[in-house]
mmCIF file of C-alpha atoms in Angstrom:
data_model
loop_
_atom_site.group_PDB
_atom_site.id
_atom_site.type_symbol
_atom_site.label_atom_id
_atom_site.label_comp_id
_atom_site.label_asym_id
_atom_site.label_seq_id
_atom_site.Cartn_x
_atom_site.Cartn_y
_atom_site.Cartn_z
ATOM 1 C CA MET A 86 31.046 1.577 7.876
ATOM 2 C CA SER A 87 30.909 -2.226 8.007
ATOM 3 C CA ILE A 88 28.325 -4.317 6.170
ATOM 4 C CA GLU A 89 26.875 -5.449 9.500
ATOM 5 C CA SER A 90 26.424 -1.846 10.681
ATOM 6 C CA ARG A 91 24.741 -0.778 7.457
ATOM 7 C CA VAL A 92 22.465 -3.828 7.492
ATOM 8 C CA LYS A 93 21.376 -3.022 11.059
ATOM 9 C CA LEU A 94 20.617 0.605 10.154
ATOM 10 C CA VAL A 95 18.572 -0.401 7.098
ATOM 11 C CA GLU A 96 16.667 -2.969 9.159
ATOM 12 C CA GLN A 97 15.983 -0.389 11.882
ATOM 13 C CA LEU A 98 14.620 2.002 9.251
ATOM 14 C CA PHE A 99 12.399 -0.732 7.814
ATOM 15 C CA ASP A 100 11.193 -1.707 11.306
ATOM 16 C CA LYS A 101 10.208 1.912 11.956
ATOM 17 C CA LEU A 102 8.345 2.020 8.656
ATOM 18 C CA GLU A 103 6.567 -1.253 9.445
ATOM 19 C CA ILE A 104 5.234 0.212 12.695
ATOM 20 C CA GLU A 105 4.023 3.345 10.883
ATOM 21 C CA ILE A 106 2.359 1.379 8.074
ATOM 22 C CA THR A 107 0.661 -0.957 10.563
ATOM 23 C CA GLU A 108 -0.775 2.067 12.364
ATOM 24 C CA PHE A 109 -1.806 3.726 9.089
ATOM 25 C CA ARG A 110 -3.560 0.561 7.927
ATOM 26 C CA SER A 111 -5.393 0.201 11.237
ATOM 27 C CA GLN A 112 -6.596 3.809 10.963
ATOM 28 C CA THR A 113 -7.644 3.627 7.304
ATOM 29 C CA LYS A 114 -8.681 -0.045 6.932
ATOM 30 C CA LEU A 115 -6.809 -0.137 3.611
ATOM 31 C CA GLY A 116 -5.065 -3.344 2.602
ATOM 32 C CA CYS A 117 -3.850 -5.325 -0.376
ATOM 33 C CA ASN A 118 -6.240 -7.942 -1.738
ATOM 34 C CA ALA A 119 -5.261 -11.443 -0.629
ATOM 35 C CA GLY A 120 -2.991 -13.120 -3.174
ATOM 36 C CA CYS A 121 -2.703 -10.049 -5.377
ATOM 37 C CA GLY A 122 0.726 -9.647 -6.958
ATOM 38 C CA LYS A 123 -0.118 -7.254 -9.779
ATOM 39 C CA CYS A 124 2.312 -4.566 -8.659
ATOM 40 C CA CYS A 125 5.052 -7.193 -8.194
ATOM 41 C CA ASN A 126 4.460 -8.459 -11.729
ATOM 42 C CA ASN A 127 5.684 -5.151 -13.128
ATOM 43 C CA PRO A 128 8.946 -5.171 -15.120
ATOM 44 C CA THR A 129 9.645 -1.475 -14.502
ATOM 45 C CA ILE A 130 10.119 -1.583 -10.698
ATOM 46 C CA GLU A 131 13.340 0.071 -9.564
ATOM 47 C CA ALA A 132 15.233 0.093 -6.273
ATOM 48 C CA SER A 133 18.592 0.938 -4.780
ATOM 49 C CA PRO A 134 21.166 -1.727 -3.851
ATOM 50 C CA LEU A 135 21.079 -0.498 -0.250
ATOM 51 C CA GLU A 136 17.477 -1.669 0.122
ATOM 52 C CA PHE A 137 18.661 -5.203 -0.576
ATOM 53 C CA LEU A 138 21.732 -5.174 1.633
ATOM 54 C CA PRO A 139 19.916 -7.097 4.430
ATOM 55 C CA TYR A 140 18.747 -9.640 1.832
ATOM 56 C CA ALA A 141 22.253 -10.025 0.398
ATOM 57 C CA PHE A 142 23.724 -10.368 3.893
ATOM 58 C CA HIS A 143 21.125 -13.019 4.766
ATOM 59 C CA LEU A 144 22.005 -14.974 1.618
ATOM 60 C CA PHE A 145 25.714 -14.700 2.394
ATOM 61 C CA LEU A 146 25.307 -15.963 5.953
ATOM 62 C CA ASN A 147 23.344 -18.946 4.648
ATOM 63 C CA GLY A 148 25.845 -19.779 1.909
ATOM 64 C CA LYS A 149 23.460 -18.914 -0.919
ATOM 65 C CA ALA A 150 24.794 -15.567 -2.152
ATOM 66 C CA GLU A 151 26.722 -16.892 -5.145
ATOM 67 C CA GLU A 152 23.931 -19.293 -6.138
ATOM 68 C CA VAL A 153 21.292 -16.548 -6.119
ATOM 69 C CA LEU A 154 23.627 -14.124 -7.879
ATOM 70 C CA ASN A 155 24.126 -16.621 -10.697
ATOM 71 C CA GLU A 156 20.363 -17.155 -10.973
ATOM 72 C CA ILE A 157 19.702 -13.405 -11.103
ATOM 73 C CA ASN A 158 22.400 -12.920 -13.731
ATOM 74 C CA SER A 159 20.810 -15.598 -15.908
ATOM 75 C CA LEU A 160 17.253 -14.237 -15.705
ATOM 76 C CA GLU A 161 15.494 -13.611 -18.994
ATOM 77 C CA THR A 162 12.805 -11.428 -17.456
ATOM 78 C CA ALA A 163 12.781 -8.040 -15.739
ATOM 79 C CA ILE A 164 10.124 -9.223 -13.257
ATOM 80 C CA CYS A 165 11.472 -9.320 -9.696
ATOM 81 C CA TYR A 166 13.469 -12.476 -8.992
ATOM 82 C CA ASN A 167 11.645 -12.973 -5.696
ATOM 83 C CA TYR A 168 8.125 -12.714 -7.101
ATOM 84 C CA LYS A 169 6.535 -16.147 -7.424
ATOM 85 C CA PRO A 170 3.263 -16.337 -9.391
ATOM 86 C CA LEU A 171 0.784 -18.908 -8.125
ATOM 87 C CA SER A 172 -0.151 -19.863 -11.682
ATOM 88 C CA VAL A 173 1.160 -19.316 -15.202
ATOM 89 C CA LEU A 174 -2.426 -18.634 -16.205
ATOM 90 C CA ASP A 175 -2.678 -15.593 -13.942
ATOM 91 C CA PRO A 176 0.758 -14.057 -13.275
ATOM 92 C CA ASP A 177 -0.858 -11.220 -11.298
ATOM 93 C CA LYS A 178 -1.658 -13.652 -8.489
ATOM 94 C CA GLY A 179 1.366 -14.554 -6.401
ATOM 95 C CA ASN A 180 3.605 -13.636 -3.513
ATOM 96 C CA CYS A 181 7.091 -12.546 -2.509
ATOM 97 C CA SER A 182 9.431 -15.416 -1.669
ATOM 98 C CA SER A 183 11.583 -13.170 0.549
ATOM 99 C CA TYR A 184 8.943 -10.933 2.096
ATOM 100 C CA PRO A 185 10.994 -9.897 5.187
ATOM 101 C CA TYR A 186 13.731 -8.650 2.838
ATOM 102 C CA ARG A 187 11.606 -6.801 0.284
ATOM 103 C CA ALA A 188 12.642 -3.410 -1.061
ATOM 104 C CA LEU A 189 11.585 -0.017 0.276
ATOM 105 C CA ILE A 190 9.278 0.612 -2.693
ATOM 106 C CA CYS A 191 7.518 -2.692 -1.962
ATOM 107 C CA ARG A 192 6.918 -1.567 1.605
ATOM 108 C CA LEU A 193 5.783 1.979 0.824
ATOM 109 C CA PHE A 194 3.613 1.469 -2.250
ATOM 110 C CA GLY A 195 -0.025 1.431 -1.274
ATOM 111 C CA PHE A 196 0.580 2.885 2.178
ATOM 112 C CA GLY A 197 2.936 5.798 1.569
ATOM 113 C CA ALA A 198 2.427 9.262 0.135
ATOM 114 C CA SER A 199 4.229 11.643 -2.155
ATOM 115 C CA SER A 200 3.809 15.402 -2.555
ATOM 116 C CA ASP A 201 2.043 16.806 -5.598
ATOM 117 C CA LYS A 202 3.019 20.081 -7.273
ATOM 118 C CA TYR A 203 0.919 21.987 -4.736
ATOM 119 C CA GLY A 204 2.672 20.390 -1.766
ATOM 120 C CA GLN A 205 -0.341 18.240 -0.911
ATOM 121 C CA LEU A 206 0.294 14.661 0.170
ATOM 122 C CA ARG A 207 -1.173 12.080 -2.190
ATOM 123 C CA LEU A 208 -1.463 8.418 -1.284
ATOM 124 C CA ALA A 209 0.508 6.352 -3.799
ATOM 125 C CA THR A 210 -1.501 3.218 -4.331
ATOM 126 C CA CYS A 211 -2.804 0.970 -7.084
ATOM 127 C CA LYS A 212 -5.891 1.192 -9.252
ATOM 128 C CA ILE A 213 -7.291 -1.962 -7.634
ATOM 129 C CA ILE A 214 -7.306 -0.423 -4.145
ATOM 130 C CA LYS A 215 -8.648 2.900 -5.466
ATOM 131 C CA GLU A 216 -11.552 1.192 -7.205
ATOM 132 C CA GLU A 217 -12.337 -1.822 -5.011
ATOM 133 C CA GLN A 218 -11.803 -0.022 -1.681
ATOM 134 C CA LYS A 219 -13.068 3.361 -2.856
ATOM 135 C CA GLY A 220 -14.803 4.260 0.400
ATOM 136 C CA ASN A 221 -11.712 3.583 2.514
ATOM 137 C CA TYR A 222 -9.459 5.222 -0.081
ATOM 138 C CA ASP A 223 -11.545 8.410 -0.190
ATOM 139 C CA SER A 224 -11.803 8.641 3.598
ATOM 140 C CA SER A 225 -8.053 7.987 3.901
ATOM 141 C CA THR A 226 -7.317 10.806 1.464
ATOM 142 C CA ASN A 227 -9.500 13.170 3.488
ATOM 143 C CA ALA A 228 -7.871 12.047 6.734
ATOM 144 C CA ILE A 229 -4.379 12.667 5.321
ATOM 145 C CA ASN A 230 -5.424 16.162 4.236
ATOM 146 C CA ASN A 231 -6.683 16.715 7.792
ATOM 147 C CA GLY A 232 -3.421 15.672 9.410
ATOM 148 C CA LEU A 233 -3.436 11.855 9.611
ATOM 149 C CA TYR A 234 0.189 10.747 9.611
ATOM 150 C CA VAL A 235 1.278 8.790 6.549
ATOM 151 C CA PRO A 236 4.821 7.657 5.668
ATOM 152 C CA VAL A 237 6.285 9.873 2.941
ATOM 153 C CA PHE A 238 8.396 8.432 0.130
ATOM 154 C CA THR A 239 10.963 11.245 -0.008
ATOM 155 C CA ASP A 240 11.540 11.131 3.752
ATOM 156 C CA TYR A 241 12.329 7.433 3.722
ATOM 157 C CA TYR A 242 14.547 7.582 0.664
ATOM 158 C CA MET A 243 16.434 10.475 2.234
ATOM 159 C CA ASN A 244 16.906 8.503 5.463
ATOM 160 C CA LEU A 245 18.058 5.516 3.438
ATOM 161 C CA SER A 246 20.660 7.528 1.515
ATOM 162 C CA GLN A 247 22.092 8.854 4.781
ATOM 163 C CA ILE A 248 23.056 5.292 5.730
ATOM 164 C CA ASP A 249 25.142 4.842 2.580
ATOM 165 C CA PHE A 250 25.068 7.709 0.086
ATOM 166 C CA LYS A 251 26.550 5.677 -2.754
ATOM 167 C CA LEU A 252 24.423 2.525 -2.479
ATOM 168 C CA GLY A 253 21.321 4.478 -1.470
ATOM 169 C CA ASN A 254 21.325 6.795 -4.470
ATOM 170 C CA VAL A 255 21.846 4.289 -7.262
ATOM 171 C CA ILE A 256 18.342 3.615 -8.611
ATOM 172 C CA VAL A 257 18.298 0.670 -11.009
ATOM 173 C CA PRO A 258 15.914 -2.123 -12.092
ATOM 174 C CA ILE A 259 15.037 -4.268 -9.091
ATOM 175 C CA ASN A 260 17.016 -7.355 -10.129
ATOM 176 C CA LYS A 261 20.063 -5.194 -10.822
ATOM 177 C CA ALA A 262 19.700 -3.716 -7.318
ATOM 178 C CA MET A 263 19.774 -7.242 -5.839
ATOM 179 C CA GLN A 264 22.779 -8.147 -7.972
ATOM 180 C CA LEU A 265 24.735 -5.083 -6.852
ATOM 181 C CA ALA A 266 23.853 -5.694 -3.189
ATOM 182 C CA ILE A 267 25.008 -9.312 -3.333
ATOM 183 C CA GLU A 268 28.219 -8.313 -5.108
ATOM 184 C CA GLU A 269 28.835 -5.656 -2.450
ATOM 185 C CA VAL A 270 28.587 -8.256 0.328
ATOM 186 C CA LEU A 271 30.685 -10.862 -1.482
ATOM 187 C CA GLN A 272 33.434 -8.338 -2.261
ATOM 188 C CA TYR A 273 33.413 -7.029 1.294
ATOM 189 C CA TYR A 274 33.952 -10.491 2.796
ATOM 190 C CA ALA A 275 36.302 -11.766 0.094
ATOM 191 C CA TYR A 276 39.299 -10.992 2.319
ATOM 192 C CA ARG A 277 37.555 -10.665 5.656
ATOM 193 C CA PRO A 278 36.451 -13.319 8.157
ATOM 194 C CA MET A 279 32.795 -14.149 8.713
ATOM 195 C CA PRO A 280 31.131 -11.500 10.868
ATOM 196 C CA SER A 281 31.403 -12.123 14.586
ATOM 197 C CA GLY A 282 28.582 -14.225 16.002
ATOM 198 C CA PHE A 283 27.504 -15.563 12.605
ATOM 199 C CA ASP A 284 30.123 -18.287 12.054
ATOM 200 C CA ASN A 285 27.663 -21.129 12.633
ATOM 201 C CA CYS A 286 24.680 -19.604 10.880
ATOM 202 C CA ALA A 287 22.469 -22.310 9.366
#
């Protein structure tokens, strides 16, 4: 399957998830605190290269793939390359510099659920939301147990792996996932022409 086809399928999956999360948030009133980047400032975040294929493709079309790859390879931190703290004094305040191209875990965390050992769905979210939005969190948990639809981690990762089993099942540190995605795109187009319709991409 071509890079373009895989990128479209990943983007379609993410678009579907975005609709579901928007609906879930409107039903539960849960939301991240403005400017909070605590979960992004975590050096243990992992992802698959496939999640970053749209990002790598975007960089390639804009002539920035090799530049970003070099910057990622020279990083001295495990914090996500795209996370930009607002201040060195408080690294937990910040934002994502490539928000439309963020990973699946970044999309699901806070608004997705996983199954516990009893088969019950548990909302996977941060301590800040659990404590500072306790009323909404508790009512959301009850609503999920009573049938409110919530995106499920395993479902989305399974759908992702069906697009590209190899790239979708390699789980590595987030910067490594970006690196592998960019390398995949660069290698694919090393001896191929620019994708049709993208020749004049700015």
